[in-house]
CSV table of C-alpha atoms in Angstrom, one decimal:
chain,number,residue,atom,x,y,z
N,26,UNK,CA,5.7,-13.8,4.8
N,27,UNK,CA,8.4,-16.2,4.5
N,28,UNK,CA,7.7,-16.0,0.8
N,29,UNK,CA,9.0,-13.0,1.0
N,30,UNK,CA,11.6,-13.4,3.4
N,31,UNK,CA,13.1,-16.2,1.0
N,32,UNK,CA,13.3,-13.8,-2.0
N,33,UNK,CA,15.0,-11.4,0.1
N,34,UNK,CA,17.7,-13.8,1.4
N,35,UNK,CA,18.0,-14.7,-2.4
N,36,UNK,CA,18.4,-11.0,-3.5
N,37,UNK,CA,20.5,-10.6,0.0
N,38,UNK,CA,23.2,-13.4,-1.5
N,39,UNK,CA,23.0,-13.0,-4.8
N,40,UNK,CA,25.8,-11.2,-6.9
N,41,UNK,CA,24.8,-8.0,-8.1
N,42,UNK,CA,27.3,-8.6,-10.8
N,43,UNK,CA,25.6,-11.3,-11.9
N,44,UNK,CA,23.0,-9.0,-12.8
N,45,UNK,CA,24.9,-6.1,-14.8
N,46,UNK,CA,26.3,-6.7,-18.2
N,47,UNK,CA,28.9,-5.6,-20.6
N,48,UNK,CA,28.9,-1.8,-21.7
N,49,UNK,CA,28.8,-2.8,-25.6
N,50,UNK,CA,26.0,-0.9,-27.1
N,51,UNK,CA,22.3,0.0,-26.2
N,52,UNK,CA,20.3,-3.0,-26.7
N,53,UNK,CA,22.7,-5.7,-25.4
N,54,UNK,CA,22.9,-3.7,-22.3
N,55,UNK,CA,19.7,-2.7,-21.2
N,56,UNK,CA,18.4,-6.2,-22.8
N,57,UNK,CA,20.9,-8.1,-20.8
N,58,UNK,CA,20.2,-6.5,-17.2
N,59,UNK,CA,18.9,-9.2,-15.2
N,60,UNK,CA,17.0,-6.8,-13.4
N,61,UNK,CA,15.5,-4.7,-16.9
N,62,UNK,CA,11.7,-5.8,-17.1
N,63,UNK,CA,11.0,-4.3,-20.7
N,64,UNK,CA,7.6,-3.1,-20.5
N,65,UNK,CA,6.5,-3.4,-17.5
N,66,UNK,CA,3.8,-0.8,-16.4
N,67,UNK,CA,4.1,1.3,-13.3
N,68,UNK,CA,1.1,-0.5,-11.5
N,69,UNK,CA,2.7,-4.1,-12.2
N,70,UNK,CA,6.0,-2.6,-11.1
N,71,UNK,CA,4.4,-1.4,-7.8
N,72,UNK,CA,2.7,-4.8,-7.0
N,73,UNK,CA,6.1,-6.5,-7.7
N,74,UNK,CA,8.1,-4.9,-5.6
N,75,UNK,CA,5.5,-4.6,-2.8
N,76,UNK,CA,4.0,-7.8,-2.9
N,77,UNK,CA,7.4,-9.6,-3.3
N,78,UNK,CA,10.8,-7.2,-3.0
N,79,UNK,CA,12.0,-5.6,0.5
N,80,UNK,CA,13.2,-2.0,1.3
N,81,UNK,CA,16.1,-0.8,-1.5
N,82,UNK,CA,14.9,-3.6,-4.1
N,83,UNK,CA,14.7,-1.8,-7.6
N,84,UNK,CA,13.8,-2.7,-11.4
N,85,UNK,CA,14.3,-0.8,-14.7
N,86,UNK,CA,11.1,-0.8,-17.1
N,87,UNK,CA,10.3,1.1,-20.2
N,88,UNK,CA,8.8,4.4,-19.6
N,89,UNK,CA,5.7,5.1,-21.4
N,90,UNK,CA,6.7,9.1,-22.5
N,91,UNK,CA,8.9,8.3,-25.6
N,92,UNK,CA,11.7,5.9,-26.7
N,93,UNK,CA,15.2,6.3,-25.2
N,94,UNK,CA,13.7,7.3,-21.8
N,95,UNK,CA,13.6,4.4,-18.9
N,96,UNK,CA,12.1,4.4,-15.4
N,97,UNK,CA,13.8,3.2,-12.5
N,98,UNK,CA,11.5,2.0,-9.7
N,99,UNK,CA,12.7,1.7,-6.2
N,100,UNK,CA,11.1,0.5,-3.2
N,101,UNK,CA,11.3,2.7,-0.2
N,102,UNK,CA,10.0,0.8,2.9
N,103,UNK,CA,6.1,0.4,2.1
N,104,UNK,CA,5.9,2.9,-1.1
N,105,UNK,CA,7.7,2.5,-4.6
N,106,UNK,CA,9.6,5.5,-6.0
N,107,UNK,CA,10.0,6.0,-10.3
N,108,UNK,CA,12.9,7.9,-11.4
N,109,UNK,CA,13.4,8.8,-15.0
N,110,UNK,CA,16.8,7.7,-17.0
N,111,UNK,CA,17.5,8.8,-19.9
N,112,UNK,CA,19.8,6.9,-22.7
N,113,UNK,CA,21.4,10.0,-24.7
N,114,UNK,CA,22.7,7.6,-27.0
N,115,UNK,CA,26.4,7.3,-25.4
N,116,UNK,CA,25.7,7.7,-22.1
N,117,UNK,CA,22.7,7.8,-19.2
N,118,UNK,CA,21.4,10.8,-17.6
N,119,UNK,CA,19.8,11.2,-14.0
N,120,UNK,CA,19.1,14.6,-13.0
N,121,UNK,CA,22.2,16.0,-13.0
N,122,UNK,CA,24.4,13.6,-13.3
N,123,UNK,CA,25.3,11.4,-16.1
N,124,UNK,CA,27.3,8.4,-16.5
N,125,UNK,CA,28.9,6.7,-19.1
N,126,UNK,CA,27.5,2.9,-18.9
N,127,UNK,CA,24.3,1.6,-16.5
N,128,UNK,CA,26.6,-0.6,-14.5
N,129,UNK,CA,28.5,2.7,-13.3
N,130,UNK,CA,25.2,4.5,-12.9
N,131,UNK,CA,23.8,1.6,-10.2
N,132,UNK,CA,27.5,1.5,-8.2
N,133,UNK,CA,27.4,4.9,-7.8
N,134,UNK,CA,23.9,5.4,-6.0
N,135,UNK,CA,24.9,2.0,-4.3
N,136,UNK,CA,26.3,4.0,-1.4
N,137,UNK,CA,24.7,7.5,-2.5
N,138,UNK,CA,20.9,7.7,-1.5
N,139,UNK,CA,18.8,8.4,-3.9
N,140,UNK,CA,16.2,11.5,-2.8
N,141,UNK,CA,12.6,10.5,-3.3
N,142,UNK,CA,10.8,13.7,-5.2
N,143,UNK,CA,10.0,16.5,-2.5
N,144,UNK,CA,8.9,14.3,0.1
N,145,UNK,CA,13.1,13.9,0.9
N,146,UNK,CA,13.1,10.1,1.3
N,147,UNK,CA,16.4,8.9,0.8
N,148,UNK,CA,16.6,5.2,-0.6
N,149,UNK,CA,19.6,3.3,-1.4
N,150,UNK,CA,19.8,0.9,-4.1
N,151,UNK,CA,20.2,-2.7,-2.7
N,152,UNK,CA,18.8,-5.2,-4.4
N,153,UNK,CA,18.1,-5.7,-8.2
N,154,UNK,CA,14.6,-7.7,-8.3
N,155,UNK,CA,15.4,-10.4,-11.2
N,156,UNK,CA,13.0,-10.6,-14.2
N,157,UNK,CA,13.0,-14.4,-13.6
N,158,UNK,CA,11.3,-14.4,-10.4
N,159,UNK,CA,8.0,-15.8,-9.6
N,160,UNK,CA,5.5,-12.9,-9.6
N,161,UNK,CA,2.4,-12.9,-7.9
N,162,UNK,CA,-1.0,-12.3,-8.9
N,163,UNK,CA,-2.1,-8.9,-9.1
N,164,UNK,CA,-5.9,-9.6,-8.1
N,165,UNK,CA,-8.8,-8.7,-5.6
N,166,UNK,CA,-9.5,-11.6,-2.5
N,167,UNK,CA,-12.9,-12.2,-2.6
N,168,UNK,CA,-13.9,-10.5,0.8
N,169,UNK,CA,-17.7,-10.4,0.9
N,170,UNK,CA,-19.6,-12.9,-0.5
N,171,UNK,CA,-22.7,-14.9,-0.1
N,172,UNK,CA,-25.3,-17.1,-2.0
N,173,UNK,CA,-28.8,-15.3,-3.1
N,174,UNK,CA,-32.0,-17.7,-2.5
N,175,UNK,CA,-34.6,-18.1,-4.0
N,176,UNK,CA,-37.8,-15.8,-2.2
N,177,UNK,CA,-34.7,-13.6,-0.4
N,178,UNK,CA,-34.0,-10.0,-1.8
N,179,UNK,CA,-30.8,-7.7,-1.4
N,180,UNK,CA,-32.3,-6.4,1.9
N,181,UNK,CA,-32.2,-9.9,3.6
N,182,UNK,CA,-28.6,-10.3,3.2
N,183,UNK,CA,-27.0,-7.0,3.9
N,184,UNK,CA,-27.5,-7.0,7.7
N,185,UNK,CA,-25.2,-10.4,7.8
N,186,UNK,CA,-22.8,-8.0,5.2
N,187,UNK,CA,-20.7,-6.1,8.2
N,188,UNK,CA,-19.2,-9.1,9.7
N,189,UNK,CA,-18.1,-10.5,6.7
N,190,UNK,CA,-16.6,-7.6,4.8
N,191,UNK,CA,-13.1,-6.8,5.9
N,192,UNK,CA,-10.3,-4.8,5.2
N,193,UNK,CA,-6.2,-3.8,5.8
N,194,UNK,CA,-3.5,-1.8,5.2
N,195,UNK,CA,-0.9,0.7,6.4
N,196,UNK,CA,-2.3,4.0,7.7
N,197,UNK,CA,-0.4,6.9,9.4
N,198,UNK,CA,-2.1,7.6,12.7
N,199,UNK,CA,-1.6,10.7,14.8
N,200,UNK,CA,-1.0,9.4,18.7
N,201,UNK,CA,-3.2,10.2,21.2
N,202,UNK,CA,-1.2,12.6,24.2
N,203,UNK,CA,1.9,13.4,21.9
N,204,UNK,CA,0.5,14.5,18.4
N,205,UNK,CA,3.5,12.8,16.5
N,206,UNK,CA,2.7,10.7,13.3
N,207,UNK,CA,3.7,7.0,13.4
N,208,UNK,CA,2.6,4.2,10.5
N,209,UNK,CA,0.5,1.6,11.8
N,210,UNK,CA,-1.0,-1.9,10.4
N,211,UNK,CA,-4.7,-1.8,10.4
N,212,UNK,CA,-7.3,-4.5,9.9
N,213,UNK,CA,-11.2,-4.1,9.8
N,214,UNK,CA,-12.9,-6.9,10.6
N,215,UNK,CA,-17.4,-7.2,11.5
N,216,UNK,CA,-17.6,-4.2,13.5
N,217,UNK,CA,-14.0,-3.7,15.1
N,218,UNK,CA,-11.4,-1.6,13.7
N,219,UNK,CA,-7.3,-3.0,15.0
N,220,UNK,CA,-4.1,-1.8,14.6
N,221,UNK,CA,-0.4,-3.2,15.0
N,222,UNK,CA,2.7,-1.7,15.4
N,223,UNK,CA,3.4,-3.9,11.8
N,224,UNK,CA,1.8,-6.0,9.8
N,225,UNK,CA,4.1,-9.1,11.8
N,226,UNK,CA,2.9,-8.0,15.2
N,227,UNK,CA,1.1,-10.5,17.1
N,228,UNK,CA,-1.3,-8.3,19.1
N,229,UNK,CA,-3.0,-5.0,18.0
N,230,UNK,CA,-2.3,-1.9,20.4
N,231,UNK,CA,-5.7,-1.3,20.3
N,232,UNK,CA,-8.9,-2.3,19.5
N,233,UNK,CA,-11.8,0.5,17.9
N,234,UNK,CA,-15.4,-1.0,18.5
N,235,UNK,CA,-17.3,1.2,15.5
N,236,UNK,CA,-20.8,0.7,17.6
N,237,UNK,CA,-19.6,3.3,19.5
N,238,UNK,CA,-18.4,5.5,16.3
N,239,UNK,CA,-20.3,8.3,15.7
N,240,UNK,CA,-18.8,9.4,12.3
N,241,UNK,CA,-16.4,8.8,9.5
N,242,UNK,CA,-15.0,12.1,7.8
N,243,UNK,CA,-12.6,13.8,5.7
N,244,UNK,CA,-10.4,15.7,7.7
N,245,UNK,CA,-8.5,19.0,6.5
N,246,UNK,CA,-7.2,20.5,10.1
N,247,UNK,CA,-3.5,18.7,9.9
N,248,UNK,CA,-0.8,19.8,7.8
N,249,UNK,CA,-1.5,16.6,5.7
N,250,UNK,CA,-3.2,15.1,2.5
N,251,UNK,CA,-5.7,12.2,2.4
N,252,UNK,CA,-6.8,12.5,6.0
N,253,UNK,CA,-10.2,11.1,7.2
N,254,UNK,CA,-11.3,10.9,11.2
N,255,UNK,CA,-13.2,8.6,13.5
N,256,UNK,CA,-15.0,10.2,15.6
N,257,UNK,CA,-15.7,8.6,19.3
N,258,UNK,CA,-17.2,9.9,22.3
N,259,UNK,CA,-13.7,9.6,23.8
N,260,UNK,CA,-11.6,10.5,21.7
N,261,UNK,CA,-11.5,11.5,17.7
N,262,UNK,CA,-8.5,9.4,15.7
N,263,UNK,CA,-6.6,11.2,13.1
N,264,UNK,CA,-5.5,8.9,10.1
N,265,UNK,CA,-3.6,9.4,6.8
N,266,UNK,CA,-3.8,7.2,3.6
N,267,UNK,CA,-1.1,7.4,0.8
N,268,UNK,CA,-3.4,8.1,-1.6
N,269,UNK,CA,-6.7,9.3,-2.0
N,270,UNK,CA,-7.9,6.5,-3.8
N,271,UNK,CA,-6.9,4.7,-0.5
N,272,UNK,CA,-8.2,7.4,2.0
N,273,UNK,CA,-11.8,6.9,-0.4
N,274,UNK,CA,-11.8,3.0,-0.5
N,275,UNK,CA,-10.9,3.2,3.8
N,276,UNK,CA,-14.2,5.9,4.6
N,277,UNK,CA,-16.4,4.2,2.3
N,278,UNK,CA,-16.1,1.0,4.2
N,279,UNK,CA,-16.3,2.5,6.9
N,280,UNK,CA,-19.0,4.5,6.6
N,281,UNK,CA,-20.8,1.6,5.1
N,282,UNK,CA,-20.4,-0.5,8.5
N,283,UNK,CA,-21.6,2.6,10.5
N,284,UNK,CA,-24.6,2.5,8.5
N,285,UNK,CA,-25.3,-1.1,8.9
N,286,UNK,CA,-24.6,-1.0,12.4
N,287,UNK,CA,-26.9,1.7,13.0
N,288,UNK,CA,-30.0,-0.1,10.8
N,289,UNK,CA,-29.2,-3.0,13.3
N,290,UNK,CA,-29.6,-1.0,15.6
N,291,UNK,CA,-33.1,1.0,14.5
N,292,UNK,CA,-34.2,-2.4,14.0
N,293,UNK,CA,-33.4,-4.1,17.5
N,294,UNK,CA,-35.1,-0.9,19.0
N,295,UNK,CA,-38.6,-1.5,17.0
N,296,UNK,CA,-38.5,-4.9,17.9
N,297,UNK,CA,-38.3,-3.7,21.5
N,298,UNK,CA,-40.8,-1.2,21.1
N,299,UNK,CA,-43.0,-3.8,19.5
N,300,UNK,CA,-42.8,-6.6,22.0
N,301,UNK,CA,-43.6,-3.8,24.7
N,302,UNK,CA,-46.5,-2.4,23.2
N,303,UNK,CA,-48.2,-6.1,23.1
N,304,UNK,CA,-47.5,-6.9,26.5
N,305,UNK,CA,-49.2,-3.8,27.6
């Protein structure tokens, strides 16, 4: 976190001037924006800005449709935005405005939000995230993972799997009494499901045990998309993903640790059932 903190204190001081250049043609322009990260692709763009940018922090990149058009990506608390620019040749175009150098294009939505596609989020362009910046490493942590032995197969290490395979993210969660939707920190870890009010709080406002969860579905009742349920004998939570590559990767781990739990389970009750049929 205080990685992070520091690059937004250095974004924070830094003069966005510093980072504009000259109006004197198209490549010593866009070439000479400190901020302009050539062809960076929209995945590497996201990971930047969410792994190491803060709310309003923004890049320029290549687009990937034809030459002449750019994408600007914003981030917009924890999601990134792409809008498309386009160089006519004289001038740059978004939407319907256009404006005769980048530099004036970046003033104006300064202190004019930008609205985010048809959800309507409005994001304000605040800090240019710097090519030369150290960028982290777009990879997987190594969550599960264990040693096979020789004489052990699959099945001997899969029950000791659950408590080892973890996961977290943001999730929207419907409350409990008043059915409003409010964005939570969640974290799955061996058989207990938390969330946070963030990802900085100290203390989770609740704690799921998933031996008493009875299922893990998708869920199409709410006026949303990528929503998946728990289901418990007290209550049934409501959660939304971003995506549904997200909502996927959340119910198959999920599920997965529901069926562990419940082979533990069969297996503690036929020990049971054997020990009591020899002491008969």
């Amino acid at each position: 976190m205080g990685r992070a903190e520091s690059l937004e204190e250095k974004m924070s001081a830094q003069d966005p001037s510093d980072l504009w250049s000259r109006s004197d043609g198209e490549a010593e322009l866009i070439q000479d924006l400190g901020w302009y990260h050539s062809n960076l692709t929209r995945h590497a763009a996201e990971a930047l800005l969410l792994s190491n940018g803060c709310d309003g922090s923004y890049l320029l990149r290549d687009s990937n449709e034809r030459t002449g058009l750019y994408s600007l990506s914003v981030r917009a608390k924890d999601s990134v935005k792409h809008f498309h620019v386009e160089y006519t040749g004289y001038s740059f175009k978004f939407g319907f405005n256009e404006f005769s150098s980048l530099k004036d294009f970046v003033k104006h939505f300064a202190n004019q939000p930008l609205i985010g596609s048809e959800t309507g989020t409005l994001i304000v362009l605040k800090h240019p995230y710097p090519r030369k910046v150290e960028e982290p490493s777009i990879y997987e942590s190594v969550r599960v993972h264990t040693a096979m032995q020789t004489g052990r197969t699959e099945n001997d290490l899969v029950p000791t799997a659950p408590s080892l395979g973890t996961k977290e993210g943001y999730l929207t969660k419907q409350g409990g009494l008043v059915k409003t939707w409010k964005t939570r920190w969640f974290t799955l870890h061996r058989n207990e499901l938390k969330y946070f009010k963030d990802q900085m709080s100290p203390e989770p406002i609740r704690t799921l045990d998933l031996t008493e969860c009875s299922a893990v579905q998708f869920d199409y009742s709410q006026e949303r998309v990528n929503c998946f349920c728990l289901v418990f004998p007290f209550r049934t939570f409501y959660l939304c993903a971003k995506t549904g590559v997200e909502a996927d990767e959340w119910m198959k781990i999920l599920r997965w640790k529901l069926s562990q739990i419940r082979k533990q389970l069969d297996q503690g009750e036929g020990t049971i059932r054997s020990r009591s049929f020899i002491f008969k």
